[in-house]
Coordinates of C-alpha atoms (C1' of nucleotides) in Angstrom, one line a residue:
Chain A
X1 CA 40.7 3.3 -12.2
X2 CA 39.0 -0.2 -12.7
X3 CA 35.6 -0.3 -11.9
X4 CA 35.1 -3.1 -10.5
X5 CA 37.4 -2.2 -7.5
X6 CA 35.1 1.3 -7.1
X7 CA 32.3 -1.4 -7.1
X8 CA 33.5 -3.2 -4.1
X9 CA 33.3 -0.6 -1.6
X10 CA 29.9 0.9 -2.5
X11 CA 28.0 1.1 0.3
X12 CA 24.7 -0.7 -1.1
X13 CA 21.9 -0.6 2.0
X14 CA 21.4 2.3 4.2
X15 CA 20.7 1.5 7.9
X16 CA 17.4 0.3 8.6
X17 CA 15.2 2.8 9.7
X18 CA 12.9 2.8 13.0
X19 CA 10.0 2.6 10.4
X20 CA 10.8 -0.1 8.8
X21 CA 10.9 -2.0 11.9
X22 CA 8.2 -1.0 13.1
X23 CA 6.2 -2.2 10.0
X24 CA 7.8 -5.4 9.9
X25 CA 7.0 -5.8 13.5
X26 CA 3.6 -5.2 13.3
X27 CA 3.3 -7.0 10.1
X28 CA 4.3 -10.0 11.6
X29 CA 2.7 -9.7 15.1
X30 CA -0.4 -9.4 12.9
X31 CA 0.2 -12.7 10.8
X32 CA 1.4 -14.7 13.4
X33 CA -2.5 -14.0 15.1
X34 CA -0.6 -11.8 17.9
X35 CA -3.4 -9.2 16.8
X36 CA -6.7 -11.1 15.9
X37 CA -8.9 -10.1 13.0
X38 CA -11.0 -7.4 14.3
X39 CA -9.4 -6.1 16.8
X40 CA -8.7 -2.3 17.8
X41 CA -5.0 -1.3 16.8
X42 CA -4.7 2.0 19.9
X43 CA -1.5 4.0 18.9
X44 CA -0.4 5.2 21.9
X45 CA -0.3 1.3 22.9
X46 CA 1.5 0.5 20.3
X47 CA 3.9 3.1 21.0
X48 CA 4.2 1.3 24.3
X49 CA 4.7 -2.1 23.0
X50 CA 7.3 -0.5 20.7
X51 CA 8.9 1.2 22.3
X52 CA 9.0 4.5 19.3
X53 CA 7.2 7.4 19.1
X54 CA 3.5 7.8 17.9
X55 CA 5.1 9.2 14.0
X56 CA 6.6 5.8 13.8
X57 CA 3.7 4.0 14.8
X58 CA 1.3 6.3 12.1
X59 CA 3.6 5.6 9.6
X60 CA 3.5 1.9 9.6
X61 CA 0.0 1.7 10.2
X62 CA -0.5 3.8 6.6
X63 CA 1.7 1.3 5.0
X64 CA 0.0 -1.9 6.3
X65 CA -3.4 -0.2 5.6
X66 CA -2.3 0.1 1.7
X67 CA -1.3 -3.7 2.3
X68 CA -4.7 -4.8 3.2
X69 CA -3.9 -5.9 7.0
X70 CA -5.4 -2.9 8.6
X71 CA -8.4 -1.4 8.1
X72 CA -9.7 2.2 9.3
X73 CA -13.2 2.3 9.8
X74 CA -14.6 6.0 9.3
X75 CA -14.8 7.2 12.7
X76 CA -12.8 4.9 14.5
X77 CA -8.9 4.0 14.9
X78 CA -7.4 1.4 12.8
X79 CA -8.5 -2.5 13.2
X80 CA -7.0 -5.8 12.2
X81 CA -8.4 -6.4 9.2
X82 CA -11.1 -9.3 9.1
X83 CA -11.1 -12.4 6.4
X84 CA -14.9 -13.9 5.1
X85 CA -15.1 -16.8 3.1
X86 CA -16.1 -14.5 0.4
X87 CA -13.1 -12.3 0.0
X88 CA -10.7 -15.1 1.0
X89 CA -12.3 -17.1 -2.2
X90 CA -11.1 -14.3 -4.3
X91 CA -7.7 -14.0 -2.9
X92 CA -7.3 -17.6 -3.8
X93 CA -8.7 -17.0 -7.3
X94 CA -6.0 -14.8 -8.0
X95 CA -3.5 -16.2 -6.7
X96 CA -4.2 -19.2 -8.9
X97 CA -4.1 -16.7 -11.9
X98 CA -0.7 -15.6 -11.3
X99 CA 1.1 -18.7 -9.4
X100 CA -0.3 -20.7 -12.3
X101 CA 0.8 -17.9 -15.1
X102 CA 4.3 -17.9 -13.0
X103 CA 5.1 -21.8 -12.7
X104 CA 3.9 -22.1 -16.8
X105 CA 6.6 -19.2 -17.5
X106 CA 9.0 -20.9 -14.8
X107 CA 8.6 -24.2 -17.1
X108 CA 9.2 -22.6 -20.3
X109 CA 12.6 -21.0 -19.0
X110 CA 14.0 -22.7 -16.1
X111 CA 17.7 -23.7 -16.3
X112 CA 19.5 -25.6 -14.2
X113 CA 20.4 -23.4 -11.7
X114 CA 16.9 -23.1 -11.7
X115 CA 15.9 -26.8 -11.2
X116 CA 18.4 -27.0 -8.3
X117 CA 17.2 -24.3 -6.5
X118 CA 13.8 -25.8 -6.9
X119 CA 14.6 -29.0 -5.8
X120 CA 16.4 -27.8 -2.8
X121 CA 13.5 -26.0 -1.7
X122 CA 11.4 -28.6 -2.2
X123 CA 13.4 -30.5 0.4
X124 CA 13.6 -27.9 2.4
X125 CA 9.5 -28.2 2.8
X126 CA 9.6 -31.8 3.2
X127 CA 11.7 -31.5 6.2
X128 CA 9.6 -28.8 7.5
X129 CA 6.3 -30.9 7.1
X130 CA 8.1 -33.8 8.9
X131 CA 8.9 -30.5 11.8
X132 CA 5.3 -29.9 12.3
X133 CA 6.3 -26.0 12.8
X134 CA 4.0 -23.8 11.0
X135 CA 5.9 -21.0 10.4
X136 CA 8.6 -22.9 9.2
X137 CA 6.0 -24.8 6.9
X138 CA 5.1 -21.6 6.0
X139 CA 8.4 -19.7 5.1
X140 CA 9.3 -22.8 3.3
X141 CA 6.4 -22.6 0.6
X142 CA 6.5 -19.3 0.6
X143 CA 10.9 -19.7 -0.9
X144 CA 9.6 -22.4 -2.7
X145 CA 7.0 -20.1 -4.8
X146 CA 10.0 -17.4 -4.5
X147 CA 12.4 -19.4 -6.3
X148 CA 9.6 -20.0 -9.6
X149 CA 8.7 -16.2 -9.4
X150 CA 12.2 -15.0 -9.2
X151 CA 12.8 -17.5 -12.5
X152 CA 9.1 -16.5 -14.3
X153 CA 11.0 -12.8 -13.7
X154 CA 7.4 -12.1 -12.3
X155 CA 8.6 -9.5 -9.6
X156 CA 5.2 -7.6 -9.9
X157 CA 3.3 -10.3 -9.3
X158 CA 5.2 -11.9 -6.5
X159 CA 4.7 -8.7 -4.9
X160 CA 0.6 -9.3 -5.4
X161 CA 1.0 -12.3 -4.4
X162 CA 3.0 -11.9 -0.9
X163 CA 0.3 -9.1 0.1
X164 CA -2.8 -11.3 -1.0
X165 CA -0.7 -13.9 1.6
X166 CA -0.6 -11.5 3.9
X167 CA -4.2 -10.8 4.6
X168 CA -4.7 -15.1 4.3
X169 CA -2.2 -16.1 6.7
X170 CA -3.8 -17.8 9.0
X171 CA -5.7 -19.8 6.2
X172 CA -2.4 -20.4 5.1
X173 CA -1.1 -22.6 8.3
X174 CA -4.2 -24.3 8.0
X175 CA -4.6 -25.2 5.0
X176 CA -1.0 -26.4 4.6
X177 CA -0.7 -28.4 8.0
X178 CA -4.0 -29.7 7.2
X179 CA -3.5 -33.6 7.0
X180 CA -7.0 -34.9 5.7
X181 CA -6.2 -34.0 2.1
X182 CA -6.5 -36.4 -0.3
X183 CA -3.4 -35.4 -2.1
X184 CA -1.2 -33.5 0.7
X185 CA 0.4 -30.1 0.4
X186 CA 4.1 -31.3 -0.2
X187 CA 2.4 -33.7 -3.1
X188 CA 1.0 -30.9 -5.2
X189 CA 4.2 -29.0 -4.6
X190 CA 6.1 -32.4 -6.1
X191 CA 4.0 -32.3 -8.9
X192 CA 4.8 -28.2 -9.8
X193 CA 8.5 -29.1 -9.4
X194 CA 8.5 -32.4 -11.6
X195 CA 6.4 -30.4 -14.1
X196 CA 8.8 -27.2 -14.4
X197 CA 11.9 -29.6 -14.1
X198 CA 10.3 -31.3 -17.4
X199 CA 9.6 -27.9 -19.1
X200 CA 6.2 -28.6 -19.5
X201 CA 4.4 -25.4 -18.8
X202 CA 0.7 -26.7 -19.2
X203 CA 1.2 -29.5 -16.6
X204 CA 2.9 -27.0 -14.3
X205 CA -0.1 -24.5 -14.5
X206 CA -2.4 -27.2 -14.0
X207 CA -0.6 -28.4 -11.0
X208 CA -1.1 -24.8 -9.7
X209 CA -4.4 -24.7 -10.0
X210 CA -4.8 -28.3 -8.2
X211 CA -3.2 -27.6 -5.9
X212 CA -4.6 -23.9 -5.3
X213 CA -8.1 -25.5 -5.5
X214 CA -7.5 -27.9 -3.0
X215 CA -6.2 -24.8 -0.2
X216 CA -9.1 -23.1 -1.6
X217 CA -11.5 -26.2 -0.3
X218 CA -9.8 -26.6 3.3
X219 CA -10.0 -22.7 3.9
X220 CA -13.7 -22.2 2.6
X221 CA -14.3 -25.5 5.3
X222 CA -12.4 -23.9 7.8
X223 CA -14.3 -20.3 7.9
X224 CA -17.5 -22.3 7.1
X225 CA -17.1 -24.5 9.7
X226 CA -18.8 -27.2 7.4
X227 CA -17.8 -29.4 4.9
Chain B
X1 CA -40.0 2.2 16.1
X2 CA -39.8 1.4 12.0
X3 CA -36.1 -0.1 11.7
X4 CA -36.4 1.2 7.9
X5 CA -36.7 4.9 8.9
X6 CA -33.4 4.5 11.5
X7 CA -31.1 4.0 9.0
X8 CA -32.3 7.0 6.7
X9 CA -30.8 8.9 9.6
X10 CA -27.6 6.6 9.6
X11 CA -24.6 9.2 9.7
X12 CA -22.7 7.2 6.9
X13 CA -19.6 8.7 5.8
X14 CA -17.1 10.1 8.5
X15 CA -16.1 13.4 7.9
X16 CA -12.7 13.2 4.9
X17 CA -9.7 13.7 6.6
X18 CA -7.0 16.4 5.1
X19 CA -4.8 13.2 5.1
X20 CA -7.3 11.6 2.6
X21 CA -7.2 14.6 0.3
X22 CA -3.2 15.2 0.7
X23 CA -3.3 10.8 -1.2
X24 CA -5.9 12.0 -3.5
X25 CA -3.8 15.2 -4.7
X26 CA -0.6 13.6 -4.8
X27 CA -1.9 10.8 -6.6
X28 CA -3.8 13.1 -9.0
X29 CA -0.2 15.1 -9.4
X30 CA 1.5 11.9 -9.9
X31 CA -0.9 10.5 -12.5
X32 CA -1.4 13.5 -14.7
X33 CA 2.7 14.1 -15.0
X34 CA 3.0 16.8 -13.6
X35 CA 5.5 14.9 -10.8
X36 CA 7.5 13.3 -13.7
X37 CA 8.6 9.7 -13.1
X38 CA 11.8 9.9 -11.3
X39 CA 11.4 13.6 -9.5
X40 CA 12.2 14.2 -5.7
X41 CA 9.2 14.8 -4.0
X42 CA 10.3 17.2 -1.1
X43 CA 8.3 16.7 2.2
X44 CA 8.7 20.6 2.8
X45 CA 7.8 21.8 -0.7
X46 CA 5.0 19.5 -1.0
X47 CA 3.4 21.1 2.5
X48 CA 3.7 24.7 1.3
X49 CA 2.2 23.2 -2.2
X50 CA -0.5 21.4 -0.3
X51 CA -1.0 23.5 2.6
X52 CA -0.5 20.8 5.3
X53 CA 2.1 20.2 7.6
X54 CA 4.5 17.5 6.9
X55 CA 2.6 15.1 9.2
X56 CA -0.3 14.4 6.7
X57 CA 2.3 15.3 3.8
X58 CA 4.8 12.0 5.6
X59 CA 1.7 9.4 6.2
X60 CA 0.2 10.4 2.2
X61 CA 3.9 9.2 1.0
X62 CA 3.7 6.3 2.8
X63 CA 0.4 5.3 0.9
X64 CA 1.5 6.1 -2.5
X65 CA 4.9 4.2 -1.3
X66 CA 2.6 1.2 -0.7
X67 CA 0.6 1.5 -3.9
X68 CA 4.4 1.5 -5.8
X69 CA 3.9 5.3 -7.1
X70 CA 6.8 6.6 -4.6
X71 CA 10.2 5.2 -4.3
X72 CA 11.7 5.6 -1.6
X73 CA 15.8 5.3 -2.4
X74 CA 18.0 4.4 0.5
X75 CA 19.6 7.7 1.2
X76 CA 17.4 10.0 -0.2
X77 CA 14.2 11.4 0.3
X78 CA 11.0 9.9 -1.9
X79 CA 10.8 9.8 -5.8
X80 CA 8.3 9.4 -8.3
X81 CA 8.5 5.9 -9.4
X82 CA 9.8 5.6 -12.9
X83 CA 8.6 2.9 -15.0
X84 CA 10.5 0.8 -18.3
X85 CA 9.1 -1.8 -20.4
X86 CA 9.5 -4.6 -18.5
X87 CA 7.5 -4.1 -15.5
X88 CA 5.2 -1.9 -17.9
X89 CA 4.8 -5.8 -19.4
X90 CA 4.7 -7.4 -16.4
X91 CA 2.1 -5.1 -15.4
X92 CA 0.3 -5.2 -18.5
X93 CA 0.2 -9.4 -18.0
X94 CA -0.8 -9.6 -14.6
X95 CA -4.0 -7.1 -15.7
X96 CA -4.5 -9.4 -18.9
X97 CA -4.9 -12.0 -16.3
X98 CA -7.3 -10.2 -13.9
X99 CA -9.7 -8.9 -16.6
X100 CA -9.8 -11.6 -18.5
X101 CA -11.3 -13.5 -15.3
X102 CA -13.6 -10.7 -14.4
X103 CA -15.1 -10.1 -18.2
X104 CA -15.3 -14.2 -18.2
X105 CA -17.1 -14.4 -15.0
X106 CA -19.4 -11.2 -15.8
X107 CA -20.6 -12.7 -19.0
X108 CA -21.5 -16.2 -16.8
X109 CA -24.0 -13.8 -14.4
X110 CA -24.6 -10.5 -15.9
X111 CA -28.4 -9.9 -15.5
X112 CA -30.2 -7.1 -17.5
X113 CA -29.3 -4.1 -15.2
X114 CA -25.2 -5.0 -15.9
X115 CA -25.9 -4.8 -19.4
X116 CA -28.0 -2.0 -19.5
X117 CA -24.8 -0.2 -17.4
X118 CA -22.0 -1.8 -19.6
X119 CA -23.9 -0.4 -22.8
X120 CA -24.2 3.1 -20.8
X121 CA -20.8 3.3 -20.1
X122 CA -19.8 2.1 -23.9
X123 CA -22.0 5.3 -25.1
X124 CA -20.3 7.0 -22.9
X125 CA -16.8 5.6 -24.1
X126 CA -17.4 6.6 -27.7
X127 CA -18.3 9.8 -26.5
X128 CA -15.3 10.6 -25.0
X129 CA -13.6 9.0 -27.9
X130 CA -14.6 11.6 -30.5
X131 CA -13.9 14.7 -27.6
X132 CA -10.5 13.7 -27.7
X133 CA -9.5 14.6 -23.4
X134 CA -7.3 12.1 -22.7
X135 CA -8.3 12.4 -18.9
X136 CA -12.0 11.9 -20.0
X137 CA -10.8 9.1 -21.9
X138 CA -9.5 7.8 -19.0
X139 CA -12.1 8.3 -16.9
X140 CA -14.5 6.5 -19.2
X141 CA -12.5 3.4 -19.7
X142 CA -11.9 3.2 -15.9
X143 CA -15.7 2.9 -15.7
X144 CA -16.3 0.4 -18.4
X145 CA -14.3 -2.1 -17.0
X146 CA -15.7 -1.3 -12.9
X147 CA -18.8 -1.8 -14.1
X148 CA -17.3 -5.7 -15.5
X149 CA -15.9 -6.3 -11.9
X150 CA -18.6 -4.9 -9.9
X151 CA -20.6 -7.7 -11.6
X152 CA -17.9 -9.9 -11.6
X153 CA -18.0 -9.9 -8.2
X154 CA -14.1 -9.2 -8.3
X155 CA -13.3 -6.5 -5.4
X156 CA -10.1 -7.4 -5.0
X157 CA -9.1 -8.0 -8.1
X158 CA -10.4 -4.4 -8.9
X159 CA -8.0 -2.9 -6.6
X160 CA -5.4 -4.7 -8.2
X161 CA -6.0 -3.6 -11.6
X162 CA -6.5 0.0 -9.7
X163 CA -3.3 0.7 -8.5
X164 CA -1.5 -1.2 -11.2
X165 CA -3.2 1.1 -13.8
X166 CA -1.9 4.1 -11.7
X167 CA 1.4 3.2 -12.2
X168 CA 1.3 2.8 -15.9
X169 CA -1.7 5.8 -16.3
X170 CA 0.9 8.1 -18.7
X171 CA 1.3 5.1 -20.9
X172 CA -2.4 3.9 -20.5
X173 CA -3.6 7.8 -21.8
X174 CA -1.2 7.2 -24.9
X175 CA -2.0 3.8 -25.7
X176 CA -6.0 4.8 -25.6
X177 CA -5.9 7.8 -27.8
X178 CA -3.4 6.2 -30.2
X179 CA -5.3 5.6 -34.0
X180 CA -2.9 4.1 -35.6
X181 CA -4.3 0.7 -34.6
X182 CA -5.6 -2.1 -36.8
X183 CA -8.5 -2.1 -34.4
X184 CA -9.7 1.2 -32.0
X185 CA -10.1 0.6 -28.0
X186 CA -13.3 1.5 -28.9
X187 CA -14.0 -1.6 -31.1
X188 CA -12.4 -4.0 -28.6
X189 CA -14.5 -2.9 -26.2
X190 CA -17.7 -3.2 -28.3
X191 CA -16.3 -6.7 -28.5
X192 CA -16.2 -7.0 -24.8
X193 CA -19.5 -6.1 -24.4
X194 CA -21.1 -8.5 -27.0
X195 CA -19.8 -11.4 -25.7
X196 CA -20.6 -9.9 -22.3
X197 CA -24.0 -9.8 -23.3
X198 CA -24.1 -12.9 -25.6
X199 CA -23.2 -14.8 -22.2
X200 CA -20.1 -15.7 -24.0
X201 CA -17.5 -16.2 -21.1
X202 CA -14.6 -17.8 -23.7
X203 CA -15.3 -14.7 -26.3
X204 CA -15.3 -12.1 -23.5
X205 CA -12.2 -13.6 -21.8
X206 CA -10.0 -13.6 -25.4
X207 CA -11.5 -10.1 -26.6
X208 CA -9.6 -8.6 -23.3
X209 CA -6.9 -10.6 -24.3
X210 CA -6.5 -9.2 -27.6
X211 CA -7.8 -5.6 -26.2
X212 CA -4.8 -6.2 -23.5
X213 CA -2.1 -7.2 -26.2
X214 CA -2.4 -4.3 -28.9
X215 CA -2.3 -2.3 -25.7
X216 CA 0.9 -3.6 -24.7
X217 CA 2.4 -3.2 -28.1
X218 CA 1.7 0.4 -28.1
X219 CA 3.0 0.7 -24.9
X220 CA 6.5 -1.1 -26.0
X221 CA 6.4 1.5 -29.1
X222 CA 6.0 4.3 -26.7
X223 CA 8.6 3.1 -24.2
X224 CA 11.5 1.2 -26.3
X225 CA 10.6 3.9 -29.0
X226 CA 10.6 1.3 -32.1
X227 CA 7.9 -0.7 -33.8
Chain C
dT1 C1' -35.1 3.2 38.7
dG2 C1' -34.2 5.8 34.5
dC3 C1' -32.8 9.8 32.4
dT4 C1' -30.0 14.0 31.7
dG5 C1' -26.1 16.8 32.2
dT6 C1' -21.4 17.4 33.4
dA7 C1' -16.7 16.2 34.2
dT8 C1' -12.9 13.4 33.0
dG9 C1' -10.1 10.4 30.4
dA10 C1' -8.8 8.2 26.0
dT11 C1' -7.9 8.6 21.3
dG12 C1' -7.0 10.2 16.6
dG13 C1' -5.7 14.1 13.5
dT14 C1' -2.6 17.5 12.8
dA15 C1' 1.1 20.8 13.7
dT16 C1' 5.6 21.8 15.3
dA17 C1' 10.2 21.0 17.5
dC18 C1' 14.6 18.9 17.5
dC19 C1' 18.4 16.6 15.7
dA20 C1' 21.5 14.1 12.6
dA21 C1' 23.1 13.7 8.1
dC22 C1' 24.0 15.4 3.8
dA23 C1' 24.8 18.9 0.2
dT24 C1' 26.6 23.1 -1.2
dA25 C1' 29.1 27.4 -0.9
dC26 C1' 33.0 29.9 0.3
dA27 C1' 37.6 31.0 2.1
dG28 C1' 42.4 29.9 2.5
dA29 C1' 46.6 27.5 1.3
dC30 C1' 49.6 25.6 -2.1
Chain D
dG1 C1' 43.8 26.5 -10.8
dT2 C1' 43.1 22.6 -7.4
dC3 C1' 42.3 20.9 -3.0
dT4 C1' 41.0 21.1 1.9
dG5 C1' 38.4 22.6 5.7
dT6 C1' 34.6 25.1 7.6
dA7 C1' 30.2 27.3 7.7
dT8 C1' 25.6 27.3 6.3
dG9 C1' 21.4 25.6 4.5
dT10 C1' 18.4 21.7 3.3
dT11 C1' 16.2 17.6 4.2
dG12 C1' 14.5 13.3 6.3
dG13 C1' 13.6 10.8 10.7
dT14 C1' 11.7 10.9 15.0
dA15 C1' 9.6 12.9 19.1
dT16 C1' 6.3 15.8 21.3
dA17 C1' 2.6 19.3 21.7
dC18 C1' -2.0 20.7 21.0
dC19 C1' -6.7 20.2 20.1
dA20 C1' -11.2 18.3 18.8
dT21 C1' -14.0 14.5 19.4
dC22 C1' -15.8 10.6 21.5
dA23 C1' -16.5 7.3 25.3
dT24 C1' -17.3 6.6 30.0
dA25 C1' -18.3 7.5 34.8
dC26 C1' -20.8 9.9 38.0
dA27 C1' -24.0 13.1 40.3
dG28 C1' -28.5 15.0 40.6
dC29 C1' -33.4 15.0 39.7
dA30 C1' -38.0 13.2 38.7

DNA sequence: TGCTGTATGATGGTATACCAACATACAGAC
DNA sequence: GTCTGTATGTTGGTATACCATCATACAGCA
């Protein structure tokens, strides 16, 4: 019997449970600003909203608490976790670390399969820059940083990484919509690409951290409120 | 009425919920080996194990799923998570990264009271050293290097290294008590802590680098099972 | 009016019920 | 012995029940 026939029919993904749903659901109602920072997540509402029973609704809630999202204060239900300027600082700190560590490694190995997909994604973000949609902005930096993790072969730290984005989301839009940079968001991301597409791993880092220092700037501004 | 006296009274701590204690356990079970990478973890057996219903037994999973302790296969119930050497390497780069920053930026601010701890919990180290219990072992390092990120300022970056170290804690219990080093974990971190305390932020940074590396090696030993 | 006590409703924590799906054992036929 | 069909048991996913605790409203009293 050949293999690669038996291959073929393997049924690969099971169906997608309720749960799994659910979390996504929430995950992104919570991103999106649907539920502020702060605010009181009531289970038996969100069983309303939906539309599955209160196990469902527990369940996600424990996974997005491990994420970071939501928070359970001692004596009271679970809230929409809250973002200072302090904690956010740090979430940007380590992102540098590893988005700088990936795009060095993504320099050192990148083929051309590689580069393509790079480049492609790069257009990709231009065109969503010139859409003015931030969640399209958004999804398209986020496959751009896919594409030099997935090279890197950083799995573990992509996952880091999408979680610590997670709990910055909102900074996110802002800081990558934010037009009064002096070197713009699709710039720094042109600079990463030309540097990994020339194999040069310490330019590559240091375009990283550029441009990481410069979202850093515009989100400390934003939940300051001064420059 | 004396504002100070108020909060002597402050009921701080909520009561802990069985739900807390069912993570704790599990983790505990998970991280000592005695749920071997890669065995089912049966909703039903774990209640009559833990003496909860599967409720609390369901929303525990779903934390350790979060934390990457539990896999949870398609079509079959949850599974210890396994681990091979190259997300033990992964892991073991990513938390290179993260404590090479916090030991950096602890020997930039570390006032007397961080050393004073830092030493403490080096004594404290060696001690455990010559008793030879890999769990106090454990225990000690854990403390050495929370005292470098409380300092640090690194919260997040703590949880991190946290839950990354719970995923490689049967390889992180080898790789301490292993002698057959050119240099002990003991000596590395006496290194650490001078250039902690020297105010050294490049020395600190590289002596968790090199700390981090012979670590690793042991670990590939262990895993790949050749030098 | 302010304070206290009581009733009611809302909410989270936990236990249990129900069902579908899957795995395994066993009987019967060839 | 091998294969097929059926029965039974196990397990995960989801819904619901129960209870304790807390918050709020309201009534009564000084």
């Amino acid at each position: 019997m050949d293999q690669t026939h038996d291959a073929d029919l393997r049924i690969a993904h099971s169906p997608t449970k309720l749960r799994e749903l659910a979390v996504d659901r929430l995950r992104q109602a919570i991103i999106s600003g649907r539920f502020a920072g702060g605010s009181r997540l009531v289970e038996r509402t969100l069983c309303d909203q939906l539309g599955v029973s209160r196990s469902v609704v527990r369940e996600a809630i424990r996974y997005l608490e491990a994420e970071g999202l939501v928070e359970t204060q001692g004596r009271s239900g679970p809230v929409v976790a809250t973002l200072d300027w302090p904690r956010a600082r740090q979430i940007y700190d380590i992102r540098r670390l590893l988005e700088a560590a990936a795009a060095a490694a993504c320099a050192t190995r990148a083929d051309e399969g590689t580069k393509k997909r790079l480049r492609a994604a790069l257009d990709a973000l231009k065109l969503s820059f010139e859409n003015g949609q931030p969640d399209r902005l958004l999804g398209a930096t986020t496959h751009f940083y896919q594409v030099i993790f997935d090279a890197a072969g950083h799995d573990i730290a992509w996952e880091i990484v999408q979680r610590l984005n997670g709990r910055i989301s909102r900074l996110r839009a802002i800081t990558l919509a934010t037009s009064d940079r002096s070197v713009s968001g699709h710039a720094h991301m042109q600079r990463i690409c030309a540097a990994i597409c020339a194999h040069d791993p310490e330019a590559a880092a240091a375009a990283v951290n550029d441009h990481l220092r410069d979202a850093a700037e515009i989100a400390r501004i934003s939940l300051e409120g001064q420059p």
